Tab-separated table of C-alpha atoms in Angstrom:
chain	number	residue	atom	x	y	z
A	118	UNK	CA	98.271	144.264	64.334
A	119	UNK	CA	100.817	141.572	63.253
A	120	UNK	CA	101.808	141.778	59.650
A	121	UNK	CA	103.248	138.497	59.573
A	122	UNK	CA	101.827	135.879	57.143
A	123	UNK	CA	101.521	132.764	59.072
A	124	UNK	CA	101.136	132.258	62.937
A	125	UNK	CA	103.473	128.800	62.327
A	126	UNK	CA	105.383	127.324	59.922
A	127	UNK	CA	106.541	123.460	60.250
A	128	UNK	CA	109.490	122.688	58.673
A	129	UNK	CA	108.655	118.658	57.969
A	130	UNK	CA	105.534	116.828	56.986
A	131	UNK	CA	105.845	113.603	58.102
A	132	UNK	CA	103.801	112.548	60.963
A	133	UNK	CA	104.784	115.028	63.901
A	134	UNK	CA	104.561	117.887	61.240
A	135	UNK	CA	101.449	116.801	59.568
A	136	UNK	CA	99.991	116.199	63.606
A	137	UNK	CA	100.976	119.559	64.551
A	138	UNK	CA	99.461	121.366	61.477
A	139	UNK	CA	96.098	119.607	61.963
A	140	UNK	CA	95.888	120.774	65.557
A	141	UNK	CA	97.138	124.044	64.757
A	142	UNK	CA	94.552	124.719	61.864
A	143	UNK	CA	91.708	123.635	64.185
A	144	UNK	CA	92.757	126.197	66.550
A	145	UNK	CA	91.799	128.918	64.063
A	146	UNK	CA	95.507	129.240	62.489
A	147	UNK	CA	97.318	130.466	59.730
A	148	UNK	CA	99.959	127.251	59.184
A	149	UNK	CA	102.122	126.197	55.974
A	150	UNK	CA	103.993	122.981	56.346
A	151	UNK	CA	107.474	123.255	54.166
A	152	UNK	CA	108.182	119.556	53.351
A	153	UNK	CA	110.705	117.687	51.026
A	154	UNK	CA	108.945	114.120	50.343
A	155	UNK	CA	111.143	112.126	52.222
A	156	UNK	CA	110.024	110.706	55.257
A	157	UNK	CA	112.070	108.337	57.382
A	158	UNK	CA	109.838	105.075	56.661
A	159	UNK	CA	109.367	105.953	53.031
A	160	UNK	CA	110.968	102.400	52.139
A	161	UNK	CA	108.753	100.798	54.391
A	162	UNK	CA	105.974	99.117	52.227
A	163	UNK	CA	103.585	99.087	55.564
A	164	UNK	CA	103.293	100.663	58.771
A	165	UNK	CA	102.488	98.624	62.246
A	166	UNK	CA	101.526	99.501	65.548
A	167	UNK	CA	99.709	103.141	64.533
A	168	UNK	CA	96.164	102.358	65.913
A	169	UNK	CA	93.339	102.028	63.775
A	170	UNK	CA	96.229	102.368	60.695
A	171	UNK	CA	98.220	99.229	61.548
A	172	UNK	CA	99.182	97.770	57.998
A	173	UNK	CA	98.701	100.866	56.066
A	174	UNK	CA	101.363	102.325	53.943
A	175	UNK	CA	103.002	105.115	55.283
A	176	UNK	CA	102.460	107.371	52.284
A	177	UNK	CA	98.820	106.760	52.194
A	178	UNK	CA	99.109	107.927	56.270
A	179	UNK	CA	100.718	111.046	55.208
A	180	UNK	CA	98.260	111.960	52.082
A	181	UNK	CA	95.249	111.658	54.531
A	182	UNK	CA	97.229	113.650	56.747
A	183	UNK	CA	98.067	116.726	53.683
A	184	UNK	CA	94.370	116.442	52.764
A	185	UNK	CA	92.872	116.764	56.652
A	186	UNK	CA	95.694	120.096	57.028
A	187	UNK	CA	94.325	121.412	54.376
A	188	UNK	CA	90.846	120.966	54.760
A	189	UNK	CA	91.342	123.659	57.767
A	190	UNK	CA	92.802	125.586	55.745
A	191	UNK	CA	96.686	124.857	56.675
A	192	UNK	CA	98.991	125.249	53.586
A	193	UNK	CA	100.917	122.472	52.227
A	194	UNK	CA	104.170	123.663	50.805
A	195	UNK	CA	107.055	121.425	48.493
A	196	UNK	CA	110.435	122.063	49.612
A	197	UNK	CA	113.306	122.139	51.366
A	198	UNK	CA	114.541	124.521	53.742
A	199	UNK	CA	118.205	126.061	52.815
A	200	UNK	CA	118.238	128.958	55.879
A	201	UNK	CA	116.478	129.446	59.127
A	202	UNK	CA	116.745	132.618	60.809
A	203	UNK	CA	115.128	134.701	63.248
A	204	UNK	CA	113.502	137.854	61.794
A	205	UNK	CA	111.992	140.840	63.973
A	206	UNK	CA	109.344	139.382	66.037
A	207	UNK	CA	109.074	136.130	64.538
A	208	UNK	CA	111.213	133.708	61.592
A	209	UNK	CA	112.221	133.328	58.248
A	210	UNK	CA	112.951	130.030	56.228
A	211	UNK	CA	114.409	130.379	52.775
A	212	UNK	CA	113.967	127.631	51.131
A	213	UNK	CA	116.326	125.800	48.259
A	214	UNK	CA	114.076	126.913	45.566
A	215	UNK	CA	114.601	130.777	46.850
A	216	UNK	CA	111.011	130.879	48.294
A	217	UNK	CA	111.130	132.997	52.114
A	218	UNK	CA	108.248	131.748	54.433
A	219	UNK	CA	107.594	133.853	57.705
A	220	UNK	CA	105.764	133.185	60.728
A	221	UNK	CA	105.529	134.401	63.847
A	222	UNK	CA	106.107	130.778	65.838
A	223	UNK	CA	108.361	127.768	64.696
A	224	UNK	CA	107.895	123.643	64.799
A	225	UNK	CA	110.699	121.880	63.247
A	226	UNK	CA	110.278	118.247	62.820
A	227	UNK	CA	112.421	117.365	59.616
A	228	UNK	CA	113.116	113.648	61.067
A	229	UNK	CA	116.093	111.967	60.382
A	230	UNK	CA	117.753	109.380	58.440
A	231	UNK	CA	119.265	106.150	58.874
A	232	UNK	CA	123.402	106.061	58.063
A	233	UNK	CA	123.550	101.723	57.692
A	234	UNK	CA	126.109	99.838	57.999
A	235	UNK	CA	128.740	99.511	54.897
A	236	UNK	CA	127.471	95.827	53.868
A	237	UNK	CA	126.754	94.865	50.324
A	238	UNK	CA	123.462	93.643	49.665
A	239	UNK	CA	121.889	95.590	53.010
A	240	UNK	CA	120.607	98.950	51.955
A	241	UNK	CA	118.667	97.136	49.013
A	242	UNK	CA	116.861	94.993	51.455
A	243	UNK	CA	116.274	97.892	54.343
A	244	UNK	CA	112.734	98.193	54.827
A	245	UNK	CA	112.607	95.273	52.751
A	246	UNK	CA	113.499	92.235	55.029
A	247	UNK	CA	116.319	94.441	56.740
A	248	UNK	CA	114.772	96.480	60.149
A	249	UNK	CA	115.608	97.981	63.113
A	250	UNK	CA	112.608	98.177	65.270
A	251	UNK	CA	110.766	95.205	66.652
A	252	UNK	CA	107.691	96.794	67.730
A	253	UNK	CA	107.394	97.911	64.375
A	254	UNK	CA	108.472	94.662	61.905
A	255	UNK	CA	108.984	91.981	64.719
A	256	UNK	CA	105.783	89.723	64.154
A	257	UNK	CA	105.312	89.691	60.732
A	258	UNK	CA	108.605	87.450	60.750
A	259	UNK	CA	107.570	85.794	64.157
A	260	UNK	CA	109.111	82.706	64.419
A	261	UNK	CA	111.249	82.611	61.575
A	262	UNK	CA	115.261	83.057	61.287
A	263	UNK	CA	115.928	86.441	62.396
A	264	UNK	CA	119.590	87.469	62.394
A	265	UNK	CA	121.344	90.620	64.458
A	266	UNK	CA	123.510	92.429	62.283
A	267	UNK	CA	125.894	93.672	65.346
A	268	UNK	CA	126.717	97.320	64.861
A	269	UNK	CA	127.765	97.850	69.127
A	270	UNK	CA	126.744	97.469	72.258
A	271	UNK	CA	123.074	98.026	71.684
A	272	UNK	CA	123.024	94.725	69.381
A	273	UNK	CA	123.090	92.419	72.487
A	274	UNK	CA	120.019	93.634	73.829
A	275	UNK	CA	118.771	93.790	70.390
A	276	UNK	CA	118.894	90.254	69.912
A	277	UNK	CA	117.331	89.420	73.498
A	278	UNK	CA	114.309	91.760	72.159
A	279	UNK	CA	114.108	89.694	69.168
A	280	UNK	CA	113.976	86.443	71.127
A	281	UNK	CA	110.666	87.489	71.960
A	282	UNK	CA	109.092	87.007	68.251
A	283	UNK	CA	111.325	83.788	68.213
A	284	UNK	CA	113.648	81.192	68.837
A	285	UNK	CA	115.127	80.930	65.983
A	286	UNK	CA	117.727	84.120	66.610
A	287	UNK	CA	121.176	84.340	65.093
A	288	UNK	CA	123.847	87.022	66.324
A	289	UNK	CA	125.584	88.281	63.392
A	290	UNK	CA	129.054	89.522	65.558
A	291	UNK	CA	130.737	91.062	62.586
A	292	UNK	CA	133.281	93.198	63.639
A	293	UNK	CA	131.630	94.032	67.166
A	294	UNK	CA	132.652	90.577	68.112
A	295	UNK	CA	131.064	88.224	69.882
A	296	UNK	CA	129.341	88.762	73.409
A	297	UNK	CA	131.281	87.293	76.785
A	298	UNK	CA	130.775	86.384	80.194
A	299	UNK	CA	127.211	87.218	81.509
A	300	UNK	CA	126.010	88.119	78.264
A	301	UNK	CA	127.077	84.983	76.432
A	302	UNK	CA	125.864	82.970	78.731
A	303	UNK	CA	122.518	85.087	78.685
A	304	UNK	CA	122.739	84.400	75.238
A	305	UNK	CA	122.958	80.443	75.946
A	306	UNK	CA	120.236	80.229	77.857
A	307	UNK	CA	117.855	81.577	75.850
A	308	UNK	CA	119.374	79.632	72.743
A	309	UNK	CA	120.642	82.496	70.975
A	310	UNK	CA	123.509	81.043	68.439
A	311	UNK	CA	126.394	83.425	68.137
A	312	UNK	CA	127.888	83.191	64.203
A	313	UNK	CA	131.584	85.177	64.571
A	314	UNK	CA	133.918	86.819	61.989
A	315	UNK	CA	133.137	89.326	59.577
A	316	UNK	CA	129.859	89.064	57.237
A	317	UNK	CA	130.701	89.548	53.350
A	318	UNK	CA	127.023	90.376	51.916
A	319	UNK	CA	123.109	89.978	52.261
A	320	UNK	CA	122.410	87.425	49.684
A	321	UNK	CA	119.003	88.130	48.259
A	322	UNK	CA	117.332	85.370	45.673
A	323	UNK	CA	114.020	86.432	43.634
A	324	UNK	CA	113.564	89.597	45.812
A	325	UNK	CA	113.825	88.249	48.760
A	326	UNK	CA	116.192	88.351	51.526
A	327	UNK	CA	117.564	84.447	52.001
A	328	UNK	CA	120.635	85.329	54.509
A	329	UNK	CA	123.917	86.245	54.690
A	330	UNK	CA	127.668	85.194	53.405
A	331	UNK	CA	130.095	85.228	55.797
A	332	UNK	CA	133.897	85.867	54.950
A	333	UNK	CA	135.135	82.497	54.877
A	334	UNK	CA	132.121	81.761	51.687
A	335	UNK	CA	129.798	80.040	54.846
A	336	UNK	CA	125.866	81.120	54.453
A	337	UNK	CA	123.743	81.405	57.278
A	338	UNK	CA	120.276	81.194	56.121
A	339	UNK	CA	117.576	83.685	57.235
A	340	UNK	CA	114.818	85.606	56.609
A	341	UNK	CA	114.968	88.790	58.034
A	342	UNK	CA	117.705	91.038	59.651
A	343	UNK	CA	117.763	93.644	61.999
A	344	UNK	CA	120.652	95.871	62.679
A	345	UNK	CA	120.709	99.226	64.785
A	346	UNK	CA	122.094	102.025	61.923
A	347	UNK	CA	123.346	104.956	63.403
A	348	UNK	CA	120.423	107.642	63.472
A	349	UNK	CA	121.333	111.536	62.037
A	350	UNK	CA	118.467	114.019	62.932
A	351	UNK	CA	118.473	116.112	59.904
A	352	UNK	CA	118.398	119.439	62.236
A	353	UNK	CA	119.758	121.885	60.576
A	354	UNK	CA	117.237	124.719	60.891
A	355	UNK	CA	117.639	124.175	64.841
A	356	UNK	CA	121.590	124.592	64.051
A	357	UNK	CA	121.055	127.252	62.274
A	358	UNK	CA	118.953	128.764	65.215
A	359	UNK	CA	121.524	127.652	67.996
A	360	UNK	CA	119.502	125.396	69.580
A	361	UNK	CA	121.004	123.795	72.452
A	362	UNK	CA	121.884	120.159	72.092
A	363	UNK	CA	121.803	116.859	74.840
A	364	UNK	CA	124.591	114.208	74.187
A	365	UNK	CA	122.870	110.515	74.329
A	366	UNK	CA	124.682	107.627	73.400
A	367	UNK	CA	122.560	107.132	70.453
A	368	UNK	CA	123.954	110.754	69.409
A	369	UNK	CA	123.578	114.298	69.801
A	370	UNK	CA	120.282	115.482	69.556
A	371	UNK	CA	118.720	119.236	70.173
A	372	UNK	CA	117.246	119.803	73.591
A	373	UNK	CA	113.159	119.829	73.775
A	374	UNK	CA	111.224	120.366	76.986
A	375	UNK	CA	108.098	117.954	77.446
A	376	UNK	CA	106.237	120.209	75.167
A	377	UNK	CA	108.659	119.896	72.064
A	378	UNK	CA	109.717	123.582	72.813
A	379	UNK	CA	113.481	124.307	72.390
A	380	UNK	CA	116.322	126.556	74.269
A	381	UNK	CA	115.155	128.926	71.169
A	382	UNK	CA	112.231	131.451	72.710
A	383	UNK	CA	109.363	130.253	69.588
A	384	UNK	CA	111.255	127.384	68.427
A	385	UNK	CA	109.749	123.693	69.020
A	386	UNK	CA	110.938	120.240	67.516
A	387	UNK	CA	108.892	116.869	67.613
A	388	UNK	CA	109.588	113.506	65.904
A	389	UNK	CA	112.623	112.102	65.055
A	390	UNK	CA	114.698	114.922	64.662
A	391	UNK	CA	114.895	115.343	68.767
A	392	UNK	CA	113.928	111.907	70.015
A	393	UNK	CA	115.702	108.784	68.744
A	394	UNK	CA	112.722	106.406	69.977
A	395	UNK	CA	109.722	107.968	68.282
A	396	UNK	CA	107.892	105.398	65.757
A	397	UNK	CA	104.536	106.924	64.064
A	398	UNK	CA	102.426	106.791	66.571
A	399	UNK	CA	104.780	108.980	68.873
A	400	UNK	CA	105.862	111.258	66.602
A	401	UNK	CA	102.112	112.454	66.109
A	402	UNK	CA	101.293	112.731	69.946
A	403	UNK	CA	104.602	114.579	69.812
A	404	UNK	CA	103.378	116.909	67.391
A	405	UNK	CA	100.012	117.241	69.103
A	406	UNK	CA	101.999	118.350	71.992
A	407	UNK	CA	104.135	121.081	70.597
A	408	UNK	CA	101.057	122.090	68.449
A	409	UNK	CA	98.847	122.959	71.470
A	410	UNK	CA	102.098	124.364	73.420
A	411	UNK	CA	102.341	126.904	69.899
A	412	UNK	CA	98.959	127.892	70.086
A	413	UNK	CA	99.226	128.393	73.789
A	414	UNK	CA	102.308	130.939	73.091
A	415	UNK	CA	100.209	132.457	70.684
A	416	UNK	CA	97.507	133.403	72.410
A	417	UNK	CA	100.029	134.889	75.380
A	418	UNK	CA	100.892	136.946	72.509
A	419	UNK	CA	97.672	138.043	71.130
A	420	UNK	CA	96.919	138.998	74.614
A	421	UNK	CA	100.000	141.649	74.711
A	422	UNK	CA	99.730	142.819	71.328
A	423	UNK	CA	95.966	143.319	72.629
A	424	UNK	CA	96.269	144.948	75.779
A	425	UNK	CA	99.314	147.200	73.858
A	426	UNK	CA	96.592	148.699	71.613
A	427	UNK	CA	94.169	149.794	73.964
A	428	UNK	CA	90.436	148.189	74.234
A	429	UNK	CA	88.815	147.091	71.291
A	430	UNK	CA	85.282	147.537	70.451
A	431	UNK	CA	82.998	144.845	72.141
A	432	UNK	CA	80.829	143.231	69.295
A	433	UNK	CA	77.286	142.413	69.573
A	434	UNK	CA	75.822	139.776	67.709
């Protein structure tokens, strides 16, 4: 029979990882989740939009989520994986403390991380008055002075979205510049005021985000940004594995099927590491998924290994 320790290893435990290793350990199997403590949202103080968790802090999500994997039994592992590679009938990961994990199916979900825009003042305030998603951070600064922090194209539409949680919205043009013809007057209509030239810093006063200095000394006053920062799946392992990849605009990603599973026969990928648009709550249907699409492959495989070794006994309770 298979000699290999675990039927999966996740390489990630935020929310898809943690997701898929509940599932998978209420199927009946042997799981370890390889994870390196830093999720995405970890400078988030609270989460929104997760039902029946909206508000929570994100780290208190993920330690009911370690202590539910491994009340079936699934293995929670600290680290980091340094080399993914495929070994006989199944994988290795070697991890940066030297440690080899192997198991017979693969779910990477690693995430990604946020590469802001060079602005002094704006990584201190990111998750701290400084956001990119609306759904997410939008109405707990509902109707105050929320300014767009223009990185490209995506910003004008960014700052229509925000017109939605209030009027009060300020386009920060930066070195995007400003928006023209249909779009400015877009803009207009919905009394969205345009600020151009280059911002200087996020001006912060008793740890608190007040607004902005532009380069000519002006401050617009505000209390919240958001920006769009350019997202980097940390995908390594799928690299590693030769995963093919899908070119968005948002930026090259690896390619999943609606199942998580990649061009890599026992290889899946949920979360942010594949899908640029997956908050919490997505990421841990998205794990769900790929964890029932795993167990699925399993079994196809317990059936030939099965059928290879002849009939077993029937047993009689």
């Amino acid at each position: 029979m298979n000699q290999i320790p675990w039927d999966a290893a996740v390489i990630g435990g935020g929310s898809a990882g943690l997701s898929a290793a509940l599932m998978l350990g209420r199927a009946r199997r042997r799981v370890v989740v390889i994870d390196g403590g830093s999720p995405r949202n970890r400078f988030a103080a609270h989460m929104h939009a997760v039902l029946g968790h909206d508000g929570k802090p994100p780290a208190e999500l993920l330690a009911d989520g370690r202590r539910e994997v491994e009340s079936y039994g699934g293995k929670i592992m600290n680290g980091t994986a340094r080399l993914t590679r495929r070994e006989g009938d199944g994988f290795a990961v070697e991890t940066t403390d030297g440690e080899v994990v192997r198991a017979r199916k693969l779910l990477v979900a690693t995430g990604a991380r946020d590469e802001l825009p060079e602005l002094d003042g704006l990584a201190e305030r990111w998750g701290r008055g400084v956001a990119v998603c609306p759904y997410c951070d939008g109405y707990e600064v509902r109707d105050q002075r929320i300014g767009i922090l223009a990185t490209g194209p995506g910003s004008e539409f960014q700052a229509q979205l925000l017109r939605q949680w209030s009027s009060s919205i300020i386009y920060l043009a930066d070195a995007v510049g400003g928006p023209e013809g249909e779009t400015r007057s877009a803009f207009d209509a919905r009394g969205i005021r345009v600020e151009e030239g280059p911002v200087r810093r996020v001006v912060s006063r008793d740890d608190r985000l007040v607004g902005v200095e532009m380069a000519d000394g002006r401050i617009v006053a505000l209390d919240a940004i958001f920006t769009i920062p350019r997202l980097v799946p940390l995908d390594e392992p799928l690299r590693q594995l030769g995963a093919e990849r899908t070119e968005h605009p948002w930026g090259s990603f690896a390619t999943v099927d609606g199942n998580g599973q990649t061009s890599v026969e026992g290889v899946w990928a949920a979360g942010n590491v594949v899908n640029a648009m997956a908050n919490v709550a997505i990421s841990i249907g998205a794990g769900a998924l790929a964890a029932g699409s795993i167990n699925h492959a399993l079994i196809l495989d317990d059936i030939r290994l099965a059928t290879s070794a002849g009939p077993a006994p029937i047993q009689h309770n």
